[in-house]
mmCIF file of C-alpha atoms in Angstrom:
data_model
loop_
_atom_site.group_PDB
_atom_site.id
_atom_site.type_symbol
_atom_site.label_atom_id
_atom_site.label_comp_id
_atom_site.label_asym_id
_atom_site.label_seq_id
_atom_site.Cartn_x
_atom_site.Cartn_y
_atom_site.Cartn_z
ATOM 1 C CA SER A 284 0.000 0.000 0.000
ATOM 2 C CA TYR A 285 1.041 3.573 -0.605
ATOM 3 C CA VAL A 286 2.844 5.297 2.265
ATOM 4 C CA LEU A 287 3.171 9.011 3.016
ATOM 5 C CA THR A 288 5.972 10.065 5.356
ATOM 6 C CA GLN A 289 5.858 13.258 7.425
ATOM 7 C CA PRO A 290 8.187 14.536 10.148
ATOM 8 C CA LEU A 291 6.707 14.053 13.612
ATOM 9 C CA SER A 292 7.278 17.644 14.593
ATOM 10 C CA VAL A 293 8.343 21.036 13.288
ATOM 11 C CA SER A 294 9.101 24.067 15.435
ATOM 12 C CA VAL A 295 9.174 27.666 14.279
ATOM 13 C CA ALA A 296 9.355 31.117 15.830
ATOM 14 C CA PRO A 297 6.503 33.558 15.289
ATOM 15 C CA GLY A 298 6.876 35.553 12.108
ATOM 16 C CA LYS A 299 9.146 32.971 10.502
ATOM 17 C CA THR A 300 8.390 30.410 7.794
ATOM 18 C CA ALA A 301 7.466 26.794 8.511
ATOM 19 C CA SER A 302 7.869 24.016 5.948
ATOM 20 C CA ILE A 303 6.215 20.643 6.455
ATOM 21 C CA THR A 304 7.176 17.877 4.071
ATOM 22 C CA CYS A 305 5.294 14.834 2.840
ATOM 23 C CA GLY A 306 7.269 12.115 1.112
ATOM 24 C CA GLY A 307 5.961 9.359 -1.093
ATOM 25 C CA THR A 308 6.987 7.336 -4.110
ATOM 26 C CA ARG A 309 6.469 9.494 -7.192
ATOM 27 C CA ILE A 310 4.191 11.761 -5.172
ATOM 28 C CA GLY A 311 4.832 14.444 -7.785
ATOM 29 C CA GLY A 312 2.437 12.544 -10.036
ATOM 30 C CA LYS A 313 -0.391 12.668 -7.507
ATOM 31 C CA SER A 314 -2.621 15.436 -6.202
ATOM 32 C CA VAL A 315 -1.795 16.268 -2.596
ATOM 33 C CA HIS A 316 -4.190 17.803 -0.098
ATOM 34 C CA TRP A 317 -3.255 19.263 3.295
ATOM 35 C CA TYR A 318 -5.317 19.507 6.479
ATOM 36 C CA GLN A 319 -4.907 21.433 9.692
ATOM 37 C CA GLN A 320 -6.305 19.930 12.876
ATOM 38 C CA LYS A 321 -6.430 21.703 16.215
ATOM 39 C CA PRO A 322 -7.135 19.819 19.469
ATOM 40 C CA GLY A 323 -10.728 18.717 19.785
ATOM 41 C CA GLN A 324 -11.643 19.896 16.300
ATOM 42 C CA ALA A 325 -12.316 18.242 12.971
ATOM 43 C CA PRO A 326 -9.666 18.610 10.270
ATOM 44 C CA LEU A 327 -9.740 21.692 8.053
ATOM 45 C CA LEU A 328 -8.655 21.612 4.413
ATOM 46 C CA VAL A 329 -5.953 24.253 3.929
ATOM 47 C CA ILE A 330 -4.439 23.255 0.562
ATOM 48 C CA SER A 331 -5.990 21.144 -2.193
ATOM 49 C CA TYR A 332 -4.536 19.794 -5.423
ATOM 50 C CA ASP A 333 -0.966 20.622 -4.436
ATOM 51 C CA THR A 334 -1.295 24.412 -4.521
ATOM 52 C CA ASP A 335 -4.949 25.539 -4.319
ATOM 53 C CA ARG A 336 -6.089 27.475 -1.288
ATOM 54 C CA PRO A 337 -9.764 27.028 -0.332
ATOM 55 C CA SER A 338 -11.851 30.084 0.354
ATOM 56 C CA GLY A 339 -11.071 31.577 3.746
ATOM 57 C CA ILE A 340 -7.578 30.137 4.061
ATOM 58 C CA PRO A 341 -4.954 32.873 4.504
ATOM 59 C CA GLU A 342 -2.490 33.534 1.708
ATOM 60 C CA ARG A 343 0.248 32.664 4.189
ATOM 61 C CA PHE A 344 -0.515 29.004 3.440
ATOM 62 C CA SER A 345 0.931 27.596 0.232
ATOM 63 C CA GLY A 346 1.823 24.226 -1.208
ATOM 64 C CA SER A 347 4.160 22.638 -3.708
ATOM 65 C CA ASN A 348 4.719 19.162 -5.068
ATOM 66 C CA SER A 349 7.695 17.763 -6.932
ATOM 67 C CA VAL A 350 8.960 14.256 -7.724
ATOM 68 C CA SER A 351 9.119 12.595 -4.303
ATOM 69 C CA THR A 352 8.185 15.352 -1.852
ATOM 70 C CA ALA A 353 5.211 17.634 -1.341
ATOM 71 C CA THR A 354 5.596 20.641 0.930
ATOM 72 C CA LEU A 355 3.201 22.792 2.920
ATOM 73 C CA THR A 356 4.672 26.216 3.616
ATOM 74 C CA ILE A 357 3.299 28.607 6.194
ATOM 75 C CA SER A 358 4.723 32.115 5.998
ATOM 76 C CA ARG A 359 4.724 34.659 8.822
ATOM 77 C CA VAL A 360 3.701 31.992 11.280
ATOM 78 C CA GLU A 361 1.274 32.994 14.029
ATOM 79 C CA ALA A 362 0.523 31.382 17.366
ATOM 80 C CA GLY A 363 -2.858 30.327 15.994
ATOM 81 C CA ASP A 364 -1.161 28.153 13.372
ATOM 82 C CA GLU A 365 -0.048 25.711 16.058
ATOM 83 C CA ALA A 366 -1.765 22.453 15.135
ATOM 84 C CA ASP A 367 -1.308 19.028 13.592
ATOM 85 C CA TYR A 368 -0.974 18.978 9.817
ATOM 86 C CA TYR A 369 -1.737 16.009 7.569
ATOM 87 C CA CYS A 370 -1.051 15.382 3.906
ATOM 88 C CA GLN A 371 -3.371 13.166 1.873
ATOM 89 C CA VAL A 372 -3.459 11.572 -1.562
ATOM 90 C CA TRP A 373 -5.607 9.150 -3.515
ATOM 91 C CA ASP A 374 -3.807 5.955 -4.460
ATOM 92 C CA SER A 375 -5.102 4.909 -7.884
ATOM 93 C CA THR A 376 -3.629 1.412 -7.524
ATOM 94 C CA THR A 377 -5.890 0.508 -4.624
ATOM 95 C CA ASP A 378 -8.533 3.226 -5.046
ATOM 96 C CA HIS A 379 -7.857 4.130 -1.434
ATOM 97 C CA VAL A 380 -7.310 7.496 0.223
ATOM 98 C CA VAL A 381 -4.058 7.674 2.195
ATOM 99 C CA PHE A 382 -3.099 10.090 4.973
ATOM 100 C CA GLY A 383 0.369 10.895 6.162
ATOM 101 C CA GLY A 384 1.140 10.277 9.812
ATOM 102 C CA GLY A 385 0.812 13.939 10.691
ATOM 103 C CA THR A 386 3.200 16.684 11.793
ATOM 104 C CA LYS A 387 2.825 18.678 14.989
ATOM 105 C CA LEU A 388 3.667 22.312 14.357
ATOM 106 C CA THR A 389 4.892 24.119 17.463
ATOM 107 C CA VAL A 390 5.140 27.909 17.499
ATOM 108 C CA LEU A 391 7.947 28.828 19.878
ATOM 109 C CA GLU B 144 -21.819 25.724 2.897
ATOM 110 C CA GLY B 145 -22.222 22.070 3.625
ATOM 111 C CA GLN B 146 -22.834 20.622 7.031
ATOM 112 C CA LEU B 147 -22.468 17.082 8.338
ATOM 113 C CA VAL B 148 -23.720 15.815 11.704
ATOM 114 C CA GLU B 149 -22.797 12.356 12.963
ATOM 115 C CA VAL B 150 -24.716 10.429 15.599
ATOM 116 C CA GLY B 151 -24.528 6.959 17.031
ATOM 117 C CA GLY B 152 -21.212 6.654 18.833
ATOM 118 C CA GLY B 153 -20.891 4.943 22.172
ATOM 119 C CA LEU B 154 -19.406 2.102 24.186
ATOM 120 C CA VAL B 155 -19.497 -1.416 22.777
ATOM 121 C CA LYS B 156 -17.851 -4.672 23.797
ATOM 122 C CA PRO B 157 -15.280 -6.400 21.591
ATOM 123 C CA GLY B 158 -17.044 -8.495 18.994
ATOM 124 C CA GLY B 159 -20.113 -6.307 19.141
ATOM 125 C CA SER B 160 -21.804 -4.126 16.550
ATOM 126 C CA LEU B 161 -22.608 -0.444 16.277
ATOM 127 C CA GLY B 162 -24.149 1.801 13.644
ATOM 128 C CA LEU B 163 -23.322 5.424 12.909
ATOM 129 C CA SER B 164 -25.274 7.866 10.794
ATOM 130 C CA CYS B 165 -24.348 11.191 9.258
ATOM 131 C CA ALA B 166 -26.967 13.754 8.242
ATOM 132 C CA ALA B 167 -25.977 16.082 5.408
ATOM 133 C CA SER B 168 -27.296 19.518 4.530
ATOM 134 C CA GLY B 169 -26.297 22.540 2.480
ATOM 135 C CA PHE B 170 -25.099 20.645 -0.584
ATOM 136 C CA ILE B 171 -26.455 18.202 -3.156
ATOM 137 C CA PHE B 172 -25.978 14.979 -1.222
ATOM 138 C CA ARG B 173 -26.988 12.643 -4.050
ATOM 139 C CA ASN B 174 -24.053 13.869 -6.146
ATOM 140 C CA ALA B 175 -21.476 13.564 -3.380
ATOM 141 C CA TRP B 176 -18.970 10.802 -2.804
ATOM 142 C CA MET B 177 -19.054 10.302 0.959
ATOM 143 C CA SER B 178 -16.304 8.959 3.173
ATOM 144 C CA TRP B 179 -15.615 7.961 6.751
ATOM 145 C CA VAL B 180 -12.324 8.847 8.428
ATOM 146 C CA ARG B 181 -11.374 7.821 11.967
ATOM 147 C CA GLN B 182 -8.827 8.873 14.529
ATOM 148 C CA ALA B 183 -7.668 6.718 17.404
ATOM 149 C CA PRO B 184 -6.937 8.598 20.655
ATOM 150 C CA GLY B 185 -3.716 10.557 20.265
ATOM 151 C CA LYS B 186 -3.131 9.175 16.768
ATOM 152 C CA GLY B 187 -3.403 10.387 13.192
ATOM 153 C CA LEU B 188 -6.173 10.320 10.634
ATOM 154 C CA GLU B 189 -7.099 6.998 9.044
ATOM 155 C CA TRP B 190 -9.355 6.631 6.018
ATOM 156 C CA VAL B 191 -12.052 4.016 6.640
ATOM 157 C CA GLY B 192 -13.890 3.870 3.351
ATOM 158 C CA ARG B 193 -15.994 5.617 0.741
ATOM 159 C CA ILE B 194 -19.230 5.306 -1.158
ATOM 160 C CA LYS B 195 -19.682 6.831 -4.583
ATOM 161 C CA SER B 196 -22.800 8.730 -5.579
ATOM 162 C CA THR B 197 -25.797 6.614 -6.520
ATOM 163 C CA THR B 198 -25.677 7.930 -10.080
ATOM 164 C CA GLU B 199 -22.133 6.604 -10.328
ATOM 165 C CA GLY B 200 -23.117 3.210 -9.035
ATOM 166 C CA GLY B 201 -22.993 3.764 -5.288
ATOM 167 C CA THR B 202 -20.018 1.432 -5.079
ATOM 168 C CA THR B 203 -17.991 1.177 -1.894
ATOM 169 C CA ASN B 204 -14.339 0.746 -1.067
ATOM 170 C CA TYR B 205 -12.805 0.014 2.322
ATOM 171 C CA ALA B 206 -9.460 0.214 4.039
ATOM 172 C CA ALA B 207 -7.896 -3.161 4.702
ATOM 173 C CA PRO B 208 -8.319 -3.100 8.530
ATOM 174 C CA VAL B 209 -12.115 -2.789 8.250
ATOM 175 C CA LYS B 210 -12.919 -4.633 5.036
ATOM 176 C CA GLY B 211 -15.449 -7.388 5.625
ATOM 177 C CA ARG B 212 -16.470 -5.953 9.022
ATOM 178 C CA PHE B 213 -17.712 -2.443 8.155
ATOM 179 C CA THR B 214 -20.410 -1.485 5.664
ATOM 180 C CA ILE B 215 -21.016 1.988 4.279
ATOM 181 C CA SER B 216 -24.418 2.820 2.807
ATOM 182 C CA ARG B 217 -26.457 5.870 1.925
ATOM 183 C CA ASP B 218 -30.076 6.977 1.697
ATOM 184 C CA ASP B 219 -30.295 9.882 -0.724
ATOM 185 C CA SER B 220 -33.960 10.442 0.135
ATOM 186 C CA LYS B 221 -32.890 11.251 3.696
ATOM 187 C CA ASN B 222 -29.555 12.896 2.836
ATOM 188 C CA THR B 223 -27.955 10.444 5.228
ATOM 189 C CA LEU B 224 -24.786 8.366 5.227
ATOM 190 C CA TYR B 225 -24.373 5.256 7.356
ATOM 191 C CA LEU B 226 -21.547 3.175 8.773
ATOM 192 C CA GLN B 227 -22.457 -0.239 10.134
ATOM 193 C CA MET B 228 -19.651 -1.752 12.161
ATOM 194 C CA SER B 229 -19.516 -5.377 13.265
ATOM 195 C CA SER B 230 -16.973 -7.696 14.887
ATOM 196 C CA LEU B 231 -15.573 -4.622 16.574
ATOM 197 C CA ARG B 232 -12.065 -4.714 17.978
ATOM 198 C CA ILE B 233 -10.354 -2.631 20.634
ATOM 199 C CA GLU B 234 -8.266 -1.005 17.902
ATOM 200 C CA ASP B 235 -11.454 0.337 16.285
ATOM 201 C CA THR B 236 -11.730 2.792 19.186
ATOM 202 C CA GLY B 237 -11.617 6.395 18.097
ATOM 203 C CA VAL B 238 -13.452 9.412 16.764
ATOM 204 C CA TYR B 239 -15.288 8.716 13.539
ATOM 205 C CA TYR B 240 -15.795 11.562 11.087
ATOM 206 C CA CYS B 241 -17.964 11.615 8.026
ATOM 207 C CA THR B 242 -16.560 13.798 5.310
ATOM 208 C CA SER B 243 -16.995 14.813 1.698
ATOM 209 C CA SER B 244 -16.128 17.316 -0.952
ATOM 210 C CA LEU B 245 -18.483 20.030 -2.140
ATOM 211 C CA ASP B 246 -17.122 19.214 -5.611
ATOM 212 C CA GLY B 247 -18.861 15.864 -5.701
ATOM 213 C CA ASP B 248 -16.272 13.226 -6.507
ATOM 214 C CA SER B 249 -13.165 15.031 -5.306
ATOM 215 C CA ASP B 250 -11.072 13.512 -2.535
ATOM 216 C CA ALA B 251 -10.201 16.961 -1.163
ATOM 217 C CA TYR B 252 -12.466 16.875 1.864
ATOM 218 C CA ASP B 253 -13.757 20.362 2.515
ATOM 219 C CA VAL B 254 -16.722 19.447 4.661
ATOM 220 C CA TRP B 255 -16.440 17.433 7.881
ATOM 221 C CA GLY B 256 -18.747 16.426 10.657
ATOM 222 C CA GLN B 257 -17.909 17.130 14.272
ATOM 223 C CA GLY B 258 -17.042 13.483 14.851
ATOM 224 C CA THR B 259 -18.555 10.838 17.105
ATOM 225 C CA MET B 260 -16.621 8.745 19.620
ATOM 226 C CA VAL B 261 -16.655 4.968 19.423
ATOM 227 C CA THR B 262 -15.158 3.074 22.349
ATOM 228 C CA VAL B 263 -14.610 -0.671 22.106
ATOM 229 C CA SER B 264 -13.883 -2.055 25.533
ATOM 230 C CA SER B 265 -14.897 -4.905 27.799
#
């Protein structure tokens, strides 16, 4: 089955840029979606189809996808961005949706 | 905007059964591919399975850990999604979310329920 690999944690100071990676075999050929989840809340879609930002998501959130790594970038990080972030793809081989293990973003 | 509301969680013994339902509003339910995603306590998101729209056959697909034990169904006349769980195991414990995309068959889930807790314990 397809596996997505994320770092367990990323730390960043307020106002700086955070990058969260998502690795997978030939992930560049798939569409990657990113979710933010705060404690006790349902996930929130923050980036779809590698780079698209849903309505209401700040421009500080952006995404990229190339070859074997997709990246969620959060610019000018704020305290309110502290959350768990998950990447997700659809695996055409199995027709299954796959989530990465999640990355805890800590704002120092 | 779409809204999803799950009900039916609770405590069940290992080997038991439990049914969840998810009421949808604010979008054209009959066109939507609907999915269930779960989250064990302190763990990450895990896709459970999906049902296509009825017009596209209403076919289902399940993650390996639940295949043969869980059944996803839908009633378009009631705008409701269901998850019937049987032969429950301790590792099935977690919050169960129903989710979908307002774009119909997309797997970018932009509408989520609040989640319902399922606890499998003796």
